[in-house]
Amino acid sequence: MKPVSVKEGTSPVVIAVPHAGTWLPDDIRARLNARGAALADTDWHVDRLYDGLLPGAAMVVANFHRYVVDPNRPPDGASLYPGQNTTGLVATTDFDGEPIWAEPPTTDEIEARVAAYHAPYHAAVRAALEAAKARFGVAILYDAHSIRSRIPFLFDGTLPDLCIGTADGTSCAESLSEAAVEIASKSARYSHVLNGRFKGGWTTRHYGQPSNGVHAIQMELAQSAYLQTEAAPFAYDEKRAANLRALLSQILHRLEALAPDLKVTS
């Protein structure tokens, strides 16, 4: 299987999906323990959830699982959340803090995975953003994620349904975050937060450079909003997903509509 799937776009919006993939090379899968092999930390069905919501948007999807290497972590392995529980470039534990490897990868193996998987994914994201910016003078990266709504190892309580991240306002124009918050706040069905526990991972922080005409916003969804249950087999709930898709479509279309008003400043 190819590490990355790319749908080319005709919109200033690029949707990136780094964590929905479930494919692992056989040699890597064989080294996971039983807990790791369950792949419970997958962003289940996020690619399906967003499919067709903004027809012109490019979409870049990592087909490999985040346990191979996490494309939303910096390639040097630096922590995105110093002082907080998190998982790294190649996770050693799952989101519950439990070990996932029977035979953990070596430093050399991690470097090889960065080259074979992390780098091609970001080459595709970068190419999609460059194409959008060349056509429109601006590009908007929408980084699409989901996670179980209750994970005590990572955060207290229950996660809001929609967690909008803009690296504390640095990764995109304020008009974009305001639009996402406005649409979310009008929904009686879903809770939301801006720059809460999930402020945007490496992708959002790395590409979000409004002064250079590239804006980035992360959406972390609570999986309870669109799955039948937040446990195996993590089945997609068509009715819940349809309701959520309608709201996400509004957000994506609003972001696209705002693109012409985004100005590059020097």
mmCIF file of C-alpha atoms in Angstrom:
data_model
loop_
_atom_site.group_PDB
_atom_site.id
_atom_site.type_symbol
_atom_site.label_atom_id
_atom_site.label_comp_id
_atom_site.label_asym_id
_atom_site.label_seq_id
_atom_site.Cartn_x
_atom_site.Cartn_y
_atom_site.Cartn_z
ATOM 1 C CA MET A 1 0.000 0.000 0.000
ATOM 2 C CA LYS A 2 1.144 3.536 -0.735
ATOM 3 C CA PRO A 3 1.999 5.462 2.438
ATOM 4 C CA VAL A 4 -0.103 8.440 1.370
ATOM 5 C CA SER A 5 -3.252 9.000 -0.680
ATOM 6 C CA VAL A 6 -3.798 12.361 -2.342
ATOM 7 C CA LYS A 7 -6.910 13.849 -3.886
ATOM 8 C CA GLU A 8 -6.020 16.965 -5.819
ATOM 9 C CA GLY A 9 -8.138 20.045 -5.299
ATOM 10 C CA THR A 10 -9.474 23.193 -6.890
ATOM 11 C CA SER A 11 -10.021 25.079 -3.637
ATOM 12 C CA PRO A 12 -7.776 27.136 -1.348
ATOM 13 C CA VAL A 13 -8.642 24.598 1.390
ATOM 14 C CA VAL A 14 -6.463 21.520 1.920
ATOM 15 C CA ILE A 15 -7.752 18.826 4.296
ATOM 16 C CA ALA A 16 -5.020 16.773 5.953
ATOM 17 C CA VAL A 17 -5.836 13.468 7.682
ATOM 18 C CA PRO A 18 -2.750 12.159 9.482
ATOM 19 C CA HIS A 19 -4.173 9.550 11.862
ATOM 20 C CA ALA A 20 -7.021 7.641 10.164
ATOM 21 C CA GLY A 21 -4.731 5.056 8.547
ATOM 22 C CA THR A 22 -4.648 1.501 9.900
ATOM 23 C CA TRP A 23 -2.001 -0.059 7.645
ATOM 24 C CA LEU A 24 1.248 -1.334 9.152
ATOM 25 C CA PRO A 25 4.059 -3.209 7.391
ATOM 26 C CA ASP A 26 4.108 -6.838 8.492
ATOM 27 C CA ASP A 27 7.464 -6.534 10.242
ATOM 28 C CA ILE A 28 6.256 -3.600 12.332
ATOM 29 C CA ARG A 29 2.894 -5.183 13.138
ATOM 30 C CA ALA A 30 4.683 -8.319 14.384
ATOM 31 C CA ARG A 31 6.562 -6.270 16.983
ATOM 32 C CA LEU A 32 3.473 -4.792 18.634
ATOM 33 C CA ASN A 33 2.066 -6.457 21.713
ATOM 34 C CA ALA A 34 -1.610 -7.418 21.884
ATOM 35 C CA ARG A 35 -2.603 -4.020 23.205
ATOM 36 C CA GLY A 36 -0.723 -2.225 20.448
ATOM 37 C CA ALA A 37 -2.162 -4.499 17.758
ATOM 38 C CA ALA A 38 -5.667 -3.319 18.691
ATOM 39 C CA LEU A 39 -4.786 0.111 17.185
ATOM 40 C CA ALA A 40 -7.212 1.759 19.592
ATOM 41 C CA ASP A 41 -5.639 5.206 19.124
ATOM 42 C CA THR A 42 -6.666 5.469 15.473
ATOM 43 C CA ASP A 43 -8.640 8.539 14.349
ATOM 44 C CA TRP A 44 -11.343 6.130 13.244
ATOM 45 C CA HIS A 45 -13.086 6.882 9.920
ATOM 46 C CA VAL A 46 -12.061 10.545 9.804
ATOM 47 C CA ASP A 47 -11.316 10.275 6.083
ATOM 48 C CA ARG A 48 -14.823 8.894 5.533
ATOM 49 C CA LEU A 49 -16.361 11.565 7.740
ATOM 50 C CA TYR A 50 -14.897 14.389 5.644
ATOM 51 C CA ASP A 51 -15.241 12.765 2.234
ATOM 52 C CA GLY A 52 -17.100 15.084 -0.135
ATOM 53 C CA LEU A 53 -17.865 17.806 2.407
ATOM 54 C CA LEU A 54 -16.015 20.438 0.377
ATOM 55 C CA PRO A 55 -15.843 18.989 -3.140
ATOM 56 C CA GLY A 56 -13.015 21.207 -4.349
ATOM 57 C CA ALA A 57 -10.754 20.679 -1.379
ATOM 58 C CA ALA A 58 -7.549 18.701 -1.780
ATOM 59 C CA MET A 59 -7.250 15.851 0.708
ATOM 60 C CA VAL A 60 -4.038 14.243 1.914
ATOM 61 C CA VAL A 61 -4.476 11.027 3.915
ATOM 62 C CA ALA A 62 -1.775 9.044 5.691
ATOM 63 C CA ASN A 63 -2.565 5.370 5.096
ATOM 64 C CA PHE A 64 -0.031 4.140 7.649
ATOM 65 C CA HIS A 65 -0.931 3.919 11.325
ATOM 66 C CA ARG A 66 0.441 6.453 13.784
ATOM 67 C CA TYR A 67 2.271 3.619 15.588
ATOM 68 C CA VAL A 68 4.572 3.360 12.552
ATOM 69 C CA VAL A 69 5.472 7.014 12.998
ATOM 70 C CA ASP A 70 3.300 9.976 13.927
ATOM 71 C CA PRO A 71 3.113 12.522 11.093
ATOM 72 C CA ASN A 72 1.704 15.108 13.477
ATOM 73 C CA ARG A 73 4.867 15.172 15.577
ATOM 74 C CA PRO A 74 8.058 17.074 14.722
ATOM 75 C CA PRO A 75 10.584 14.847 12.950
ATOM 76 C CA ASP A 76 13.167 15.553 15.659
ATOM 77 C CA GLY A 77 10.834 14.106 18.288
ATOM 78 C CA ALA A 78 10.496 17.286 20.379
ATOM 79 C CA SER A 79 7.475 17.302 22.706
ATOM 80 C CA LEU A 80 4.504 19.385 21.621
ATOM 81 C CA TYR A 81 3.112 19.551 25.145
ATOM 82 C CA PRO A 82 5.998 19.834 27.627
ATOM 83 C CA GLY A 83 5.012 18.747 31.111
ATOM 84 C CA GLN A 84 1.862 16.962 29.950
ATOM 85 C CA ASN A 85 1.239 13.315 29.153
ATOM 86 C CA THR A 86 1.387 12.770 25.420
ATOM 87 C CA THR A 87 2.717 10.340 22.811
ATOM 88 C CA GLY A 88 5.838 10.944 20.765
ATOM 89 C CA LEU A 89 7.151 10.613 17.231
ATOM 90 C CA VAL A 90 6.946 6.832 17.614
ATOM 91 C CA ALA A 91 4.705 6.124 20.555
ATOM 92 C CA THR A 92 5.943 3.802 23.277
ATOM 93 C CA THR A 93 2.548 3.710 25.001
ATOM 94 C CA ASP A 94 -1.051 4.078 23.955
ATOM 95 C CA PHE A 95 -3.285 6.963 25.029
ATOM 96 C CA ASP A 96 -3.955 5.174 28.302
ATOM 97 C CA GLY A 97 -0.249 5.066 29.165
ATOM 98 C CA GLU A 98 0.076 1.323 28.546
ATOM 99 C CA PRO A 99 3.042 -0.141 26.589
ATOM 100 C CA ILE A 100 2.285 -1.098 22.980
ATOM 101 C CA TRP A 101 5.512 -2.802 21.858
ATOM 102 C CA ALA A 102 6.805 -6.307 22.431
ATOM 103 C CA GLU A 103 9.978 -5.114 20.702
ATOM 104 C CA PRO A 104 10.324 -1.318 20.604
ATOM 105 C CA PRO A 105 12.010 0.286 17.583
ATOM 106 C CA THR A 106 15.611 1.452 17.782
ATOM 107 C CA THR A 107 16.762 4.990 17.110
ATOM 108 C CA ASP A 108 17.975 3.948 13.648
ATOM 109 C CA GLU A 109 14.629 2.346 12.889
ATOM 110 C CA ILE A 110 12.780 5.467 13.920
ATOM 111 C CA GLU A 111 14.958 7.551 11.594
ATOM 112 C CA ALA A 112 14.177 5.115 8.776
ATOM 113 C CA ARG A 113 10.453 5.411 9.456
ATOM 114 C CA VAL A 114 10.664 9.198 9.342
ATOM 115 C CA ALA A 115 12.254 8.977 5.915
ATOM 116 C CA ALA A 116 9.875 6.321 4.578
ATOM 117 C CA TYR A 117 6.556 7.605 5.949
ATOM 118 C CA HIS A 118 6.681 10.956 7.752
ATOM 119 C CA ALA A 119 8.610 12.717 4.971
ATOM 120 C CA PRO A 120 6.385 11.539 2.060
ATOM 121 C CA TYR A 121 3.250 12.545 3.941
ATOM 122 C CA HIS A 122 4.529 16.054 4.521
ATOM 123 C CA ALA A 123 5.846 16.312 0.978
ATOM 124 C CA ALA A 124 2.267 15.691 -0.161
ATOM 125 C CA VAL A 125 0.818 18.219 2.296
ATOM 126 C CA ARG A 126 3.375 20.797 1.244
ATOM 127 C CA ALA A 127 2.687 20.208 -2.470
ATOM 128 C CA ALA A 128 -1.066 20.591 -1.961
ATOM 129 C CA LEU A 129 -0.591 23.843 -0.053
ATOM 130 C CA GLU A 130 1.802 25.192 -2.660
ATOM 131 C CA ALA A 131 -0.663 24.358 -5.437
ATOM 132 C CA ALA A 132 -3.497 26.094 -3.590
ATOM 133 C CA LYS A 133 -1.406 29.154 -2.881
ATOM 134 C CA ALA A 134 -0.200 29.350 -6.490
ATOM 135 C CA ARG A 135 -3.792 29.356 -7.691
ATOM 136 C CA PHE A 136 -5.425 31.578 -5.071
ATOM 137 C CA GLY A 137 -2.591 33.502 -3.460
ATOM 138 C CA VAL A 138 -3.485 31.914 -0.141
ATOM 139 C CA ALA A 139 -3.927 28.408 1.275
ATOM 140 C CA ILE A 140 -5.897 27.129 4.263
ATOM 141 C CA LEU A 141 -4.797 23.886 5.868
ATOM 142 C CA TYR A 142 -7.551 22.110 7.803
ATOM 143 C CA ASP A 143 -5.979 19.373 9.924
ATOM 144 C CA ALA A 144 -8.634 16.748 10.665
ATOM 145 C CA HIS A 145 -8.470 14.580 13.788
ATOM 146 C CA SER A 146 -10.588 12.667 16.271
ATOM 147 C CA ILE A 147 -10.032 11.042 19.655
ATOM 148 C CA ARG A 148 -11.972 9.238 22.360
ATOM 149 C CA SER A 149 -13.864 11.714 24.494
ATOM 150 C CA ARG A 150 -12.594 10.367 27.827
ATOM 151 C CA ILE A 151 -8.888 9.553 28.281
ATOM 152 C CA PRO A 152 -7.752 10.270 31.862
ATOM 153 C CA PHE A 153 -4.089 9.762 30.958
ATOM 154 C CA LEU A 154 -4.258 12.717 28.538
ATOM 155 C CA PHE A 155 -6.907 15.047 29.955
ATOM 156 C CA ASP A 156 -9.445 15.432 32.753
ATOM 157 C CA GLY A 157 -13.156 14.949 32.268
ATOM 158 C CA THR A 158 -14.940 14.722 28.946
ATOM 159 C CA LEU A 159 -13.575 16.383 25.836
ATOM 160 C CA PRO A 160 -15.811 18.893 24.009
ATOM 161 C CA ASP A 161 -17.218 17.576 20.728
ATOM 162 C CA LEU A 162 -15.309 20.089 18.610
ATOM 163 C CA CYS A 163 -11.836 21.175 19.706
ATOM 164 C CA ILE A 164 -10.575 23.951 17.452
ATOM 165 C CA GLY A 165 -6.842 24.606 17.571
ATOM 166 C CA THR A 166 -4.896 27.540 16.171
ATOM 167 C CA ALA A 167 -1.714 27.373 18.278
ATOM 168 C CA ASP A 168 -3.125 30.079 20.535
ATOM 169 C CA GLY A 169 -4.077 32.254 17.598
ATOM 170 C CA THR A 170 -0.753 32.169 15.762
ATOM 171 C CA SER A 171 -1.454 29.669 12.969
ATOM 172 C CA CYS A 172 -4.279 31.403 11.100
ATOM 173 C CA ALA A 173 -6.124 34.660 10.645
ATOM 174 C CA GLU A 174 -8.549 35.448 13.445
ATOM 175 C CA SER A 175 -11.400 35.547 10.948
ATOM 176 C CA LEU A 176 -11.000 31.822 10.330
ATOM 177 C CA SER A 177 -11.085 30.764 13.974
ATOM 178 C CA GLU A 178 -13.949 33.175 14.623
ATOM 179 C CA ALA A 179 -15.928 31.608 11.790
ATOM 180 C CA ALA A 180 -15.386 28.079 13.078
ATOM 181 C CA VAL A 181 -16.329 29.095 16.624
ATOM 182 C CA GLU A 182 -19.401 31.003 15.437
ATOM 183 C CA ILE A 183 -20.768 28.016 13.537
ATOM 184 C CA ALA A 184 -19.993 25.633 16.387
ATOM 185 C CA SER A 185 -21.559 27.927 18.984
ATOM 186 C CA LYS A 186 -24.863 28.044 17.088
ATOM 187 C CA SER A 187 -25.254 24.294 17.382
ATOM 188 C CA ALA A 188 -27.334 23.046 20.291
ATOM 189 C CA ARG A 189 -26.111 19.525 19.575
ATOM 190 C CA TYR A 190 -22.347 19.967 19.984
ATOM 191 C CA SER A 191 -20.021 21.479 22.565
ATOM 192 C CA HIS A 192 -16.846 23.228 21.466
ATOM 193 C CA VAL A 193 -13.639 24.873 22.668
ATOM 194 C CA LEU A 194 -10.961 27.042 21.074
ATOM 195 C CA ASN A 195 -7.332 26.264 21.982
ATOM 196 C CA GLY A 196 -8.179 23.951 24.837
ATOM 197 C CA ARG A 197 -6.238 20.748 25.525
ATOM 198 C CA PHE A 198 -5.539 20.352 21.798
ATOM 199 C CA LYS A 199 -4.179 23.605 20.395
ATOM 200 C CA GLY A 200 -2.858 22.142 17.148
ATOM 201 C CA GLY A 201 -0.095 19.637 16.581
ATOM 202 C CA TRP A 202 3.109 19.941 14.603
ATOM 203 C CA THR A 203 1.267 20.166 11.281
ATOM 204 C CA THR A 204 -0.746 23.192 12.380
ATOM 205 C CA ARG A 205 2.229 24.879 14.015
ATOM 206 C CA HIS A 206 4.656 24.117 11.196
ATOM 207 C CA TYR A 207 2.553 25.173 8.219
ATOM 208 C CA GLY A 208 0.475 27.904 9.810
ATOM 209 C CA GLN A 209 2.284 31.035 8.665
ATOM 210 C CA PRO A 210 -0.366 33.679 7.985
ATOM 211 C CA SER A 211 2.253 36.273 7.053
ATOM 212 C CA ASN A 212 3.297 33.973 4.204
ATOM 213 C CA GLY A 213 -0.249 33.296 3.038
ATOM 214 C CA VAL A 214 -0.670 29.849 4.604
ATOM 215 C CA HIS A 215 -3.234 29.504 7.380
ATOM 216 C CA ALA A 216 -3.704 26.347 9.456
ATOM 217 C CA ILE A 217 -6.463 25.234 11.776
ATOM 218 C CA GLN A 218 -6.855 21.908 13.574
ATOM 219 C CA MET A 219 -10.160 20.243 14.349
ATOM 220 C CA GLU A 220 -10.049 17.520 16.992
ATOM 221 C CA LEU A 221 -13.419 15.775 17.226
ATOM 222 C CA ALA A 222 -14.702 13.680 20.097
ATOM 223 C CA GLN A 223 -15.382 10.253 18.601
ATOM 224 C CA SER A 224 -18.612 9.992 20.589
ATOM 225 C CA ALA A 225 -20.015 12.532 18.131
ATOM 226 C CA TYR A 226 -19.960 10.127 15.185
ATOM 227 C CA LEU A 227 -19.127 6.568 16.294
ATOM 228 C CA GLN A 228 -21.541 3.965 17.644
ATOM 229 C CA THR A 229 -19.172 3.440 20.569
ATOM 230 C CA GLU A 230 -15.677 4.557 21.530
ATOM 231 C CA ALA A 231 -14.494 0.962 21.814
ATOM 232 C CA ALA A 232 -13.787 -1.880 19.421
ATOM 233 C CA PRO A 233 -14.921 -2.260 16.722
ATOM 234 C CA PHE A 234 -15.225 1.575 16.620
ATOM 235 C CA ALA A 235 -18.115 1.354 14.177
ATOM 236 C CA TYR A 236 -19.199 4.372 12.170
ATOM 237 C CA ASP A 237 -22.673 5.638 13.086
ATOM 238 C CA GLU A 238 -24.386 6.856 9.931
ATOM 239 C CA LYS A 239 -26.990 9.000 11.712
ATOM 240 C CA ARG A 240 -24.582 10.651 14.122
ATOM 241 C CA ALA A 241 -22.083 11.168 11.338
ATOM 242 C CA ALA A 242 -24.682 12.769 9.071
ATOM 243 C CA ASN A 243 -25.491 15.373 11.704
ATOM 244 C CA LEU A 244 -21.832 16.111 12.321
ATOM 245 C CA ARG A 245 -21.013 16.189 8.602
ATOM 246 C CA ALA A 246 -23.605 18.913 8.101
ATOM 247 C CA LEU A 247 -21.914 21.130 10.660
ATOM 248 C CA LEU A 248 -18.393 20.378 9.418
ATOM 249 C CA SER A 249 -19.515 21.176 5.882
ATOM 250 C CA GLN A 250 -20.680 24.601 7.040
ATOM 251 C CA ILE A 251 -17.305 25.262 8.624
ATOM 252 C CA LEU A 252 -15.329 24.175 5.578
ATOM 253 C CA HIS A 253 -17.469 26.193 3.185
ATOM 254 C CA ARG A 254 -17.137 29.269 5.407
ATOM 255 C CA LEU A 255 -13.353 28.923 5.515
ATOM 256 C CA GLU A 256 -13.275 28.660 1.739
ATOM 257 C CA ALA A 257 -15.486 31.722 1.374
ATOM 258 C CA LEU A 258 -13.176 33.757 3.603
ATOM 259 C CA ALA A 259 -10.046 32.925 1.619
ATOM 260 C CA PRO A 260 -10.247 35.900 -0.793
ATOM 261 C CA ASP A 261 -10.240 38.291 2.168
ATOM 262 C CA LEU A 262 -7.024 36.927 3.622
ATOM 263 C CA LYS A 263 -4.152 39.268 2.952
ATOM 264 C CA VAL A 264 -0.481 38.438 2.991
ATOM 265 C CA THR A 265 1.358 40.903 5.189
ATOM 266 C CA SER A 266 5.064 41.643 5.043
#
